[in-house]
CSV table of C-alpha atoms and ligand atoms in Angstrom, one decimal:
chain,number,residue,atom,x,y,z
A,1,MET,CA,26.3,-34.1,-6.3
A,2,SER,CA,24.1,-36.2,-4.1
A,3,GLY,CA,20.9,-34.7,-3.2
A,4,LEU,CA,20.4,-32.8,-0.7
A,5,SER,CA,17.1,-34.8,0.3
A,6,GLU,CA,19.0,-37.5,-0.1
A,7,MET,CA,21.8,-36.7,1.9
A,8,ILE,CA,19.2,-35.3,5.2
A,9,VAL,CA,17.7,-38.8,4.7
A,10,ASP,CA,20.8,-41.4,4.4
A,11,GLY,CA,22.7,-38.7,6.6
A,12,THR,CA,24.3,-39.1,9.3
A,13,ASP,CA,27.1,-36.6,9.1
A,14,ALA,CA,25.4,-33.3,10.2
A,15,ASP,CA,28.3,-31.8,9.4
A,16,ARG,CA,28.1,-32.1,6.5
A,17,LEU,CA,24.2,-30.9,6.2
A,18,LYS,CA,25.6,-28.4,7.9
A,19,GLU,CA,28.6,-27.1,6.0
A,20,ARG,CA,25.6,-27.3,2.9
A,21,ILE,CA,23.5,-25.3,4.5
A,22,ALA,CA,25.5,-22.4,5.0
A,23,ALA,CA,26.5,-22.5,0.9
A,24,GLU,CA,23.3,-22.7,0.4
A,25,LEU,CA,22.3,-18.7,2.6
A,26,ILE,CA,25.8,-17.8,1.6
A,27,ALA,CA,24.4,-18.4,-2.4
A,28,VAL,CA,21.0,-16.7,-1.3
A,29,ARG,CA,22.7,-13.7,-0.5
A,30,GLY,CA,25.1,-13.7,-2.6
A,31,ARG,CA,21.8,-13.1,-5.1
A,32,SER,CA,19.4,-10.9,-3.5
A,33,LEU,CA,22.9,-8.5,-2.8
A,34,ALA,CA,23.8,-8.8,-6.3
A,35,TYR,CA,19.9,-8.1,-7.3
A,36,THR,CA,20.0,-5.0,-5.6
A,37,ASP,CA,23.2,-4.0,-6.0
A,38,ALA,CA,22.1,-0.6,-7.9
A,39,GLU,CA,21.1,3.0,-7.1
A,40,ASP,CA,19.0,3.4,-3.9
A,41,ASP,CA,16.2,5.8,-6.2
A,42,LEU,CA,16.3,2.2,-8.0
A,43,LEU,CA,15.4,0.5,-4.5
A,44,VAL,CA,13.3,2.5,-3.1
A,45,ARG,CA,11.1,3.7,-6.4
A,46,GLN,CA,7.9,1.5,-6.9
A,47,HIS,CA,7.7,0.2,-10.4
A,48,SER,CA,4.4,-1.2,-9.8
A,49,PRO,CA,2.1,-0.8,-7.6
A,50,LEU,CA,2.4,-4.7,-8.6
A,51,MET,CA,5.5,-5.2,-7.3
A,52,SER,CA,7.0,-4.3,-3.5
A,53,PRO,CA,9.7,-2.1,-3.5
A,54,LEU,CA,12.9,-3.4,-4.3
A,55,VAL,CA,14.0,-2.3,-0.4
A,56,TRP,CA,11.2,-3.6,0.9
A,57,ASP,CA,12.2,-7.8,0.0
A,58,LEU,CA,15.4,-7.0,0.5
A,59,ALA,CA,14.5,-6.6,4.6
A,60,HIS,CA,11.8,-8.4,4.7
A,61,VAL,CA,13.9,-12.0,4.0
A,62,GLY,CA,16.6,-10.5,7.1
A,63,ASN,CA,12.9,-9.5,9.3
A,64,TYR,CA,11.5,-13.4,7.9
A,65,GLU,CA,15.2,-14.5,9.1
A,66,GLU,CA,15.4,-12.9,12.6
A,67,LEU,CA,11.2,-14.4,12.8
A,68,TRP,CA,12.3,-17.8,12.5
A,69,VAL,CA,15.9,-18.6,12.3
A,70,LEU,CA,16.7,-16.5,15.6
A,71,ARG,CA,13.2,-16.5,17.8
A,72,GLU,CA,11.8,-19.6,16.6
A,73,ALA,CA,14.4,-21.9,16.6
A,74,GLY,CA,17.5,-19.9,18.2
A,75,GLY,CA,14.8,-18.8,21.1
A,76,ILE,CA,16.8,-15.6,21.1
A,77,THR,CA,15.6,-11.7,21.9
A,78,PRO,CA,14.0,-9.8,18.6
A,79,LEU,CA,16.9,-7.5,17.8
A,80,ARG,CA,14.3,-4.8,15.6
A,81,PRO,CA,11.2,-5.6,17.3
A,82,GLU,CA,10.0,-2.3,15.9
A,83,ILE,CA,10.2,-2.8,12.0
A,84,ASP,CA,8.1,-6.8,12.3
A,85,ASP,CA,4.5,-4.6,11.1
A,86,LEU,CA,6.4,-3.4,8.4
A,87,TYR,CA,7.5,-6.1,7.1
A,88,ASP,CA,4.6,-8.4,7.5
A,89,ALA,CA,3.3,-9.0,3.7
A,90,PHE,CA,0.1,-10.2,5.3
A,91,ARG,CA,-0.6,-6.6,6.6
A,92,HIS,CA,0.2,-4.1,4.1
A,93,PRO,CA,-0.1,-4.5,0.7
A,94,ARG,CA,2.1,-4.3,-2.1
A,95,ARG,CA,1.0,-1.1,-3.2
A,96,ASP,CA,1.3,0.3,-0.5
A,97,ARG,CA,4.8,-0.6,0.9
A,98,PRO,CA,6.3,2.3,-0.8
A,99,SER,CA,5.0,4.8,1.7
A,100,LEU,CA,5.2,2.7,4.9
A,101,PRO,CA,8.2,3.8,7.2
A,102,ILE,CA,10.7,1.3,6.0
A,103,LEU,CA,14.5,0.6,6.2
A,104,GLY,CA,16.1,3.2,3.6
A,105,PRO,CA,19.0,0.7,1.5
A,106,ALA,CA,22.1,1.2,3.6
A,107,GLU,CA,19.7,0.8,7.4
A,108,ALA,CA,18.2,-2.8,5.1
A,109,ARG,CA,22.0,-4.3,4.1
A,110,ARG,CA,23.0,-3.4,7.8
A,111,TYR,CA,20.1,-5.5,9.7
A,112,ILE,CA,20.2,-8.2,6.9
A,113,GLU,CA,23.9,-8.8,7.7
A,114,GLY,CA,23.2,-8.5,11.6
A,115,VAL,CA,20.8,-11.1,11.3
A,116,ARG,CA,22.6,-13.3,9.3
A,117,GLY,CA,26.0,-13.0,11.3
A,118,ARG,CA,23.3,-14.2,14.4
A,119,VAL,CA,21.8,-17.0,12.1
A,120,LEU,CA,25.4,-18.4,11.2
A,121,ASP,CA,25.9,-18.4,15.4
A,122,VAL,CA,22.4,-20.9,15.9
A,123,LEU,CA,23.7,-22.6,12.4
A,124,ASP,CA,27.2,-23.5,14.5
A,125,GLY,CA,25.6,-25.1,18.2
A,126,PHE,CA,22.7,-26.6,16.0
A,127,ASP,CA,21.6,-30.3,15.7
A,128,PRO,CA,19.4,-31.7,13.0
A,129,HIS,CA,19.0,-34.7,14.8
A,130,ASP,CA,16.6,-32.2,17.6
A,131,PRO,CA,12.9,-34.1,17.1
A,132,ASP,CA,11.2,-30.6,16.7
A,133,PRO,CA,9.6,-30.3,14.0
A,134,LEU,CA,11.3,-26.9,13.9
A,135,ARG,CA,14.6,-27.9,13.9
A,136,ARG,CA,14.7,-31.4,12.5
A,137,ASP,CA,16.8,-31.9,9.3
A,138,GLY,CA,17.5,-28.0,9.2
A,139,PHE,CA,14.1,-27.8,8.2
A,140,VAL,CA,13.7,-23.9,9.7
A,141,PHE,CA,17.2,-23.2,7.4
A,142,GLY,CA,15.7,-24.5,4.3
A,143,LEU,CA,11.9,-22.7,5.6
A,144,VAL,CA,15.0,-19.2,4.8
A,145,ILE,CA,17.0,-20.1,2.0
A,146,GLN,CA,13.9,-21.2,-0.1
A,147,HIS,CA,11.9,-18.1,0.9
A,148,GLU,CA,14.6,-15.6,0.0
A,149,HIS,CA,15.4,-17.2,-3.1
A,150,GLN,CA,11.2,-17.0,-4.0
A,151,HIS,CA,11.9,-13.9,-3.1
A,152,ASP,CA,14.5,-13.1,-5.4
A,153,GLU,CA,13.0,-14.4,-8.2
A,154,THR,CA,10.0,-11.8,-7.5
A,155,MET,CA,13.2,-9.1,-7.6
A,156,LEU,CA,13.7,-10.3,-10.4
A,157,ALA,CA,9.8,-9.9,-12.3
A,158,THR,CA,10.1,-6.1,-10.2
A,159,LEU,CA,13.5,-5.1,-12.8
A,160,GLN,CA,12.2,-7.1,-15.2
A,161,LEU,CA,9.3,-4.0,-15.4
A,162,SER,CA,10.6,-1.8,-14.3
A,163,GLY,CA,12.5,-1.6,-17.4
A,164,GLU,CA,15.7,-0.7,-16.5
A,165,PRO,CA,18.7,-3.2,-18.5
A,166,GLY,CA,22.0,-3.2,-16.5
A,167,LEU,CA,21.1,-5.7,-13.4
A,168,VAL,CA,20.7,-9.2,-15.8
A,169,ARG,CA,23.4,-11.3,-16.9
A,170,ASP,CA,22.9,-13.2,-19.1
A,171,ALA,CA,25.4,-16.0,-20.7
A,172,GLU,CA,24.4,-19.3,-22.9
A,173,LEU,CA,21.8,-22.1,-23.1
A,174,PRO,CA,21.7,-25.5,-24.9
A,175,PRO,CA,20.7,-25.5,-28.2
A,176,GLY,CA,17.2,-25.7,-29.3
A,177,ARG,CA,16.7,-29.8,-30.3
A,178,PRO,CA,13.4,-29.2,-33.2
A,179,GLY,CA,11.4,-32.5,-33.9
A,180,GLY,CA,10.8,-35.4,-32.2
A,181,PRO,CA,7.7,-35.9,-31.0
A,182,GLU,CA,5.0,-33.4,-30.4
A,183,GLU,CA,3.2,-35.6,-26.7
A,184,VAL,CA,4.1,-38.3,-24.3
A,185,PHE,CA,1.5,-41.0,-22.9
A,186,VAL,CA,1.0,-41.0,-19.2
A,187,PRO,CA,-0.3,-44.8,-18.6
A,188,ALA,CA,-3.7,-44.9,-16.4
A,189,GLY,CA,-2.7,-45.9,-12.8
A,190,PRO,CA,-2.1,-44.5,-9.8
A,191,PHE,CA,0.7,-42.9,-8.7
A,192,LEU,CA,1.9,-41.1,-5.6
A,193,MET,CA,1.7,-37.4,-4.7
A,194,GLY,CA,3.1,-35.0,-3.2
A,195,THR,CA,5.3,-35.9,-0.5
A,196,SER,CA,5.9,-37.5,3.1
A,197,THR,CA,9.9,-37.8,3.4
A,198,LEU,CA,11.2,-34.8,1.5
A,199,PRO,CA,12.5,-33.1,4.8
A,200,TRP,CA,12.4,-29.2,3.3
A,201,ALA,CA,8.9,-30.5,1.3
A,202,TYR,CA,6.3,-27.5,2.3
A,203,ASP,CA,3.1,-28.1,4.1
A,204,ASN,CA,1.1,-27.9,0.7
A,205,GLU,CA,2.8,-30.2,-0.9
A,206,ARG,CA,2.5,-32.8,2.1
A,207,PRO,CA,1.5,-35.7,2.6
A,208,ALA,CA,1.7,-38.3,0.1
A,209,HIS,CA,-1.3,-40.4,-0.8
A,210,PRO,CA,-2.0,-41.6,-3.7
A,211,VAL,CA,-4.3,-40.9,-7.4
A,212,ASP,CA,-5.5,-42.8,-9.4
A,213,LEU,CA,-5.7,-41.2,-12.8
A,214,PRO,CA,-7.2,-42.6,-16.2
A,215,ALA,CA,-4.5,-42.1,-19.6
A,216,TYR,CA,-3.8,-39.1,-21.2
A,217,TRP,CA,-1.1,-37.5,-23.3
A,218,ILE,CA,1.1,-34.5,-21.9
A,219,ASP,CA,2.6,-32.1,-24.2
A,220,ARG,CA,6.9,-33.3,-24.5
A,221,PHE,CA,7.9,-29.4,-24.1
A,222,PRO,CA,6.0,-26.5,-23.3
A,223,VAL,CA,3.8,-24.1,-25.7
A,224,GLY,CA,6.9,-22.0,-27.6
A,225,ASN,CA,6.5,-18.8,-28.6
A,226,ALA,CA,5.6,-20.0,-32.5
A,227,ALA,CA,3.1,-21.7,-32.0
A,228,TYR,CA,1.4,-18.9,-29.6
A,229,ALA,CA,2.2,-16.4,-32.4
A,230,ALA,CA,0.6,-18.6,-34.3
A,231,PHE,CA,-2.4,-18.1,-32.0
A,232,VAL,CA,-2.1,-14.3,-31.6
A,233,GLU,CA,-1.8,-14.5,-35.6
A,234,ASP,CA,-5.4,-16.6,-36.0
A,235,GLY,CA,-7.1,-14.3,-34.2
A,236,GLY,CA,-6.8,-15.7,-30.7
A,237,TYR,CA,-7.3,-12.3,-29.9
A,238,ASP,CA,-10.9,-11.7,-31.2
A,239,ASP,CA,-12.8,-14.8,-30.8
A,240,PRO,CA,-14.5,-15.7,-28.1
A,241,ARG,CA,-15.2,-19.5,-28.3
A,242,TRP,CA,-11.8,-19.9,-27.3
A,243,TRP,CA,-11.6,-17.9,-23.4
A,244,SER,CA,-13.5,-18.3,-20.3
A,245,GLU,CA,-16.0,-16.4,-19.4
A,246,GLU,CA,-14.1,-15.0,-17.2
A,247,GLY,CA,-11.1,-14.0,-19.5
A,248,VAL,CA,-13.4,-12.6,-21.3
A,249,ARG,CA,-13.9,-10.4,-18.4
A,250,TRP,CA,-10.0,-9.8,-18.2
A,251,LEU,CA,-9.2,-9.6,-22.1
A,252,ARG,CA,-12.0,-6.2,-21.8
A,253,GLU,CA,-10.3,-4.9,-18.6
A,254,SER,CA,-6.3,-6.1,-19.7
A,255,ARG,CA,-6.4,-5.0,-23.5
A,256,ALA,CA,-4.3,-7.7,-23.5
A,257,ARG,CA,-3.4,-8.3,-27.1
A,258,ALA,CA,-0.2,-10.4,-27.5
A,259,PRO,CA,1.8,-12.1,-24.4
A,260,LEU,CA,3.2,-9.3,-21.5
A,261,PHE,CA,6.0,-7.3,-23.3
A,262,TRP,CA,5.2,-8.6,-26.6
A,263,VAL,CA,5.6,-5.6,-29.0
A,264,ARG,CA,4.2,-6.0,-32.4
A,265,ASP,CA,6.8,-4.3,-35.0
A,266,GLY,CA,5.6,-5.0,-39.2
A,267,ASP,CA,5.4,-8.3,-39.1
A,268,ALA,CA,8.1,-9.1,-36.9
A,269,TRP,CA,7.3,-9.5,-32.9
A,270,TRP,CA,9.6,-8.2,-30.2
A,271,ARG,CA,9.9,-9.1,-26.5
A,272,THR,CA,11.8,-5.8,-23.9
A,273,ARG,CA,13.4,-8.3,-21.5
A,274,PHE,CA,15.5,-6.1,-18.9
A,275,GLY,CA,15.5,-3.3,-20.8
A,276,ARG,CA,16.0,-4.3,-24.2
A,277,THR,CA,14.2,-5.1,-27.3
A,278,GLU,CA,15.0,-7.9,-29.6
A,279,PRO,CA,12.9,-10.0,-31.0
A,280,VAL,CA,10.8,-12.9,-29.7
A,281,PRO,CA,13.1,-15.8,-30.9
A,282,MET,CA,10.5,-18.3,-31.6
A,283,ASP,CA,12.4,-21.8,-30.4
A,284,GLU,CA,12.1,-20.9,-26.6
A,285,PRO,CA,9.3,-21.8,-24.3
A,286,VAL,CA,6.6,-18.6,-24.3
A,287,GLN,CA,6.1,-16.5,-20.8
A,288,HIS,CA,4.3,-13.7,-19.2
A,289,VAL,CA,0.6,-15.0,-19.9
A,290,CYS,CA,-2.3,-15.6,-17.1
A,291,TRP,CA,-3.6,-18.5,-16.8
A,292,TYR,CA,-6.7,-17.2,-18.7
A,293,GLU,CA,-3.9,-17.4,-21.9
A,294,ALA,CA,-3.4,-20.4,-21.3
A,295,GLU,CA,-6.4,-22.7,-21.2
A,296,ALA,CA,-7.5,-19.8,-24.4
A,297,TYR,CA,-5.0,-21.0,-26.5
A,298,ALA,CA,-5.0,-24.7,-25.3
A,299,ARG,CA,-9.1,-24.6,-26.4
A,300,TRP,CA,-7.8,-23.1,-29.7
A,301,ALA,CA,-5.7,-25.6,-29.5
A,302,GLY,CA,-8.4,-28.2,-29.1
A,303,ARG,CA,-6.8,-28.8,-25.8
A,304,ARG,CA,-6.5,-28.9,-22.5
A,305,LEU,CA,-3.9,-27.7,-19.2
A,306,PRO,CA,-3.3,-30.5,-17.4
A,307,THR,CA,-4.2,-31.4,-13.8
A,308,GLU,CA,-2.2,-30.1,-11.4
A,309,ALA,CA,-2.3,-34.2,-10.6
A,310,GLU,CA,-1.3,-35.3,-14.3
A,311,TRP,CA,1.5,-32.8,-14.3
A,312,GLU,CA,2.9,-34.4,-11.3
A,313,LYS,CA,2.3,-37.7,-12.9
A,314,ALA,CA,3.9,-37.1,-15.5
A,315,CYS,CA,7.6,-35.0,-14.0
A,316,GLY,CA,8.2,-37.1,-11.0
A,317,TRP,CA,6.1,-41.1,-10.8
A,318,ASP,CA,9.2,-44.1,-11.7
A,319,PRO,CA,6.9,-46.3,-12.8
A,320,ALA,CA,9.4,-49.6,-13.7
A,321,ALA,CA,10.1,-47.9,-9.9
A,322,GLY,CA,7.3,-47.4,-8.5
A,323,ARG,CA,8.0,-44.6,-6.1
A,324,ALA,CA,8.2,-40.7,-7.4
A,325,ARG,CA,11.7,-39.0,-8.0
A,326,THR,CA,13.0,-35.4,-7.0
A,327,TYR,CA,13.5,-33.4,-10.1
A,328,PRO,CA,12.6,-36.1,-13.9
A,329,TRP,CA,15.2,-37.7,-14.0
A,330,GLY,CA,16.2,-39.0,-10.7
A,331,ASP,CA,17.0,-38.0,-7.2
A,332,ASP,CA,20.3,-35.7,-8.2
A,333,ASP,CA,20.6,-32.2,-7.9
A,334,PRO,CA,20.2,-30.3,-10.8
A,335,GLY,CA,23.3,-29.6,-12.9
A,336,PRO,CA,23.6,-27.4,-16.5
A,337,GLY,CA,22.7,-30.4,-18.0
A,338,ARG,CA,20.1,-30.9,-17.0
A,339,ALA,CA,17.7,-28.0,-16.1
A,340,ASN,CA,17.3,-24.2,-16.8
A,341,LEU,CA,17.2,-23.8,-13.2
A,342,GLY,CA,18.6,-20.5,-11.1
A,343,HIS,CA,19.5,-17.8,-13.4
A,344,ARG,CA,22.0,-18.9,-15.4
A,345,ALA,CA,20.7,-17.2,-17.9
A,346,ALA,CA,17.8,-14.8,-18.2
A,347,ARG,CA,15.3,-16.4,-20.1
A,348,PRO,CA,14.2,-19.6,-21.1
A,349,ALA,CA,15.8,-22.5,-23.1
A,350,PRO,CA,14.7,-23.3,-26.3
A,351,LEU,CA,12.8,-26.2,-26.4
A,352,GLY,CA,14.5,-29.5,-26.4
A,353,ALA,CA,17.8,-28.4,-24.2
A,354,TYR,CA,18.1,-30.7,-22.2
A,355,PRO,CA,17.3,-34.3,-23.8
A,356,ALA,CA,18.5,-35.6,-20.1
A,357,GLY,CA,16.6,-34.1,-17.6
A,358,ALA,CA,13.7,-36.0,-19.1
A,359,SER,CA,11.2,-37.8,-17.1
A,360,ALA,CA,10.6,-42.2,-16.8
A,361,TYR,CA,7.3,-40.6,-19.8
A,362,GLY,CA,9.9,-38.9,-21.8
A,363,ALA,CA,8.3,-35.3,-20.8
A,364,GLU,CA,11.4,-32.6,-20.9
A,365,GLN,CA,11.6,-29.2,-19.6
A,366,MET,CA,9.3,-30.0,-16.6
A,367,VAL,CA,11.0,-28.3,-13.9
A,368,GLY,CA,12.8,-24.9,-15.0
A,369,ASP,CA,12.8,-22.6,-18.0
A,370,VAL,CA,8.7,-21.1,-16.9
A,371,TRP,CA,6.2,-22.1,-14.8
A,372,GLU,CA,3.0,-23.6,-16.3
A,373,TRP,CA,0.0,-23.0,-15.7
A,374,THR,CA,-1.9,-26.5,-14.8
A,375,ALA,CA,-5.9,-26.1,-14.3
A,376,SER,CA,-6.5,-27.3,-11.0
A,377,HIS,CA,-7.2,-24.6,-7.5
A,378,PHE,CA,-5.1,-24.6,-5.1
A,379,LEU,CA,-6.5,-26.8,-2.4
A,380,PRO,CA,-4.8,-28.8,0.5
A,381,TYR,CA,-4.1,-32.1,0.0
A,382,PRO,CA,-5.8,-35.0,1.8
A,383,GLY,CA,-4.3,-35.3,5.2
A,384,PHE,CA,-3.3,-31.4,5.5
A,385,ARG,CA,-2.1,-30.0,8.0
A,386,SER,CA,-0.8,-26.5,8.3
A,387,PHE,CA,3.1,-25.7,9.4
A,388,PRO,CA,5.3,-24.0,11.0
A,389,TYR,CA,2.8,-21.1,9.9
A,390,ARG,CA,-1.1,-21.3,8.4
A,391,GLU,CA,-0.2,-17.9,6.2
A,392,TYR,CA,2.3,-19.4,4.2
A,393,SER,CA,-0.3,-22.5,2.0
A,394,GLU,CA,-3.8,-22.5,4.4
A,395,VAL,CA,-4.9,-19.3,4.2
A,396,PHE,CA,-4.1,-18.8,-0.1
A,397,PHE,CA,-6.5,-22.5,-0.8
A,398,GLY,CA,-9.4,-22.3,-2.1
A,399,PRO,CA,-10.7,-21.3,-5.6
A,400,GLY,CA,-9.2,-17.5,-5.7
A,401,HIS,CA,-5.7,-19.3,-7.5
A,402,ARG,CA,-4.4,-21.5,-9.9
A,403,VAL,CA,-1.5,-23.4,-9.2
A,404,LEU,CA,1.7,-23.4,-11.2
A,405,ARG,CA,4.4,-26.1,-11.3
A,406,GLY,CA,8.3,-26.8,-12.2
A,407,GLY,CA,9.9,-23.6,-11.5
A,408,SER,CA,11.2,-21.6,-13.9
A,409,TRP,CA,14.6,-19.8,-15.6
A,410,ALA,CA,14.3,-17.5,-12.1
A,411,ALA,CA,13.9,-20.0,-9.3
A,412,ASP,CA,16.6,-21.6,-7.5
A,413,PRO,CA,17.3,-25.4,-7.6
A,414,ALA,CA,16.3,-25.3,-3.8
A,415,ALA,CA,13.9,-24.0,-4.2
A,416,VAL,CA,12.3,-26.5,-7.3
A,417,ARG,CA,11.6,-30.3,-7.1
A,418,THR,CA,8.6,-32.0,-8.9
A,419,THR,CA,6.5,-31.4,-5.6
A,420,PHE,CA,6.6,-28.2,-4.8
A,421,ARG,CA,3.9,-25.4,-5.5
A,422,ASN,CA,3.5,-22.4,-6.2
A,423,TRP,CA,-0.1,-20.9,-7.0
A,424,ASP,CA,-1.3,-17.3,-8.4
A,425,LEU,CA,-3.9,-15.9,-9.3
A,426,PRO,CA,-5.5,-16.0,-13.4
A,427,ILE,CA,-5.0,-13.1,-13.9
A,428,ARG,CA,-1.5,-12.5,-13.0
A,429,ARG,CA,1.8,-12.7,-16.1
A,430,GLN,CA,3.9,-10.3,-15.1
A,431,ILE,CA,5.7,-14.0,-13.4
A,432,PHE,CA,7.3,-16.6,-15.8
A,433,SER,CA,4.6,-18.2,-16.4
A,434,GLY,CA,4.2,-20.4,-19.7
A,435,PHE,CA,2.3,-23.7,-19.4
A,436,ARG,CA,2.0,-26.8,-22.0
A,437,CYS,CA,-0.9,-28.5,-22.5
A,438,ALA,CA,-2.5,-31.3,-22.3
A,439,ARG,CA,-5.2,-34.2,-23.8
A,440,SER,CA,-7.2,-37.1,-22.1
A,441,ALA,CA,-6.4,-40.4,-24.1
A,442,SER,CA,-9.3,-41.6,-26.0
A,443,PRO,CA,-10.8,-45.5,-24.9
A,444,GLU,CA,-8.9,-47.1,-28.0
A,445,GLU,CA,-5.8,-44.9,-26.9
A,446,SER,CA,-6.3,-46.3,-23.5
B,1,LIG,FE1,7.6,-13.6,2.6
């Protein structure tokens, strides 16, 4: 299937785009309902102060859809204006959400279904060539589809923290390919970072702008569990040489000794994953590490984290064509042979599982598997303009958040692309986060 963005850019065929939007809306809702197909108690309980009760996420995606598609784009009178405040993520931090008079599971399902019915009516009469930027190319539908997928990923993190078994499907993934070069070379030179053309890109990905980088090396794969276990076993968590000042503070406060969900038993590492305990698979990318752990590992390994620009160039730049690709391999949608996305299995794929997903520079698994921490703070690109609202990106800009790239196994293809930027606090590790390392090329190598 050709890429969604290509279809929108090239397409004069409004009906095909509308069909695709309808299919994406149905798919994401199926996902949200599957993750909340559980006893009420599991849905209303707070499993961690870091997370909302699952039933909050469920009604929140419907409320967001009501605000943006029905009211803003469709001009429809509010259905339940009295609940807006409860589902405003900025008014109530996650730890406070269980004490709010939020909708119960049955009422939440009814509410989001009612909203969705009207959303499909709006889609029916919708013109993708409407010049209004919220409606043009179906941007507002892209906004709510991506938003719901992002909450679905958050719900998976909540389910993982809950330790509850049974809700999460699993499947076979392609086998790994051990061996081959450990890093790939990216020659010096400019590339275009961000996008001015991808129709469903968020404001923080815009505009495209040239960035000139010196030559560097970047890991061909994300850092694997075997390499990370070697760092742990080498006393990595006890050696202040590897940790920044804030990293040391985090170590002291968290008392972390290994990635989240890892347990030592005799000579072996075990992990808990959605209520199951299993040996840590040494050939998978490490996940559930925070930014400080990634930084410390990189220093121990004599490397560093890539900047966001280095990450994006290695992932998406096509030096022969002189243009950016939507995904590492090109502009075609990810299929099961190119990347581990869309929760096919509830884990990252082994290193080397996706040779067909390699970037122009030969970096693999840049998209899917684990979100990759970068060295960069979350900052606006030159020429940034907030759209459609300041609270999506702008209020998070600054030194407090680090950027993650590439999407995890739990991210949906609709919300992953070369230019997509995620961000979080450097202490967070309940997310599906890992990393890869980089190093600057020496003068002889450049
Ligand atoms: Fe949200």
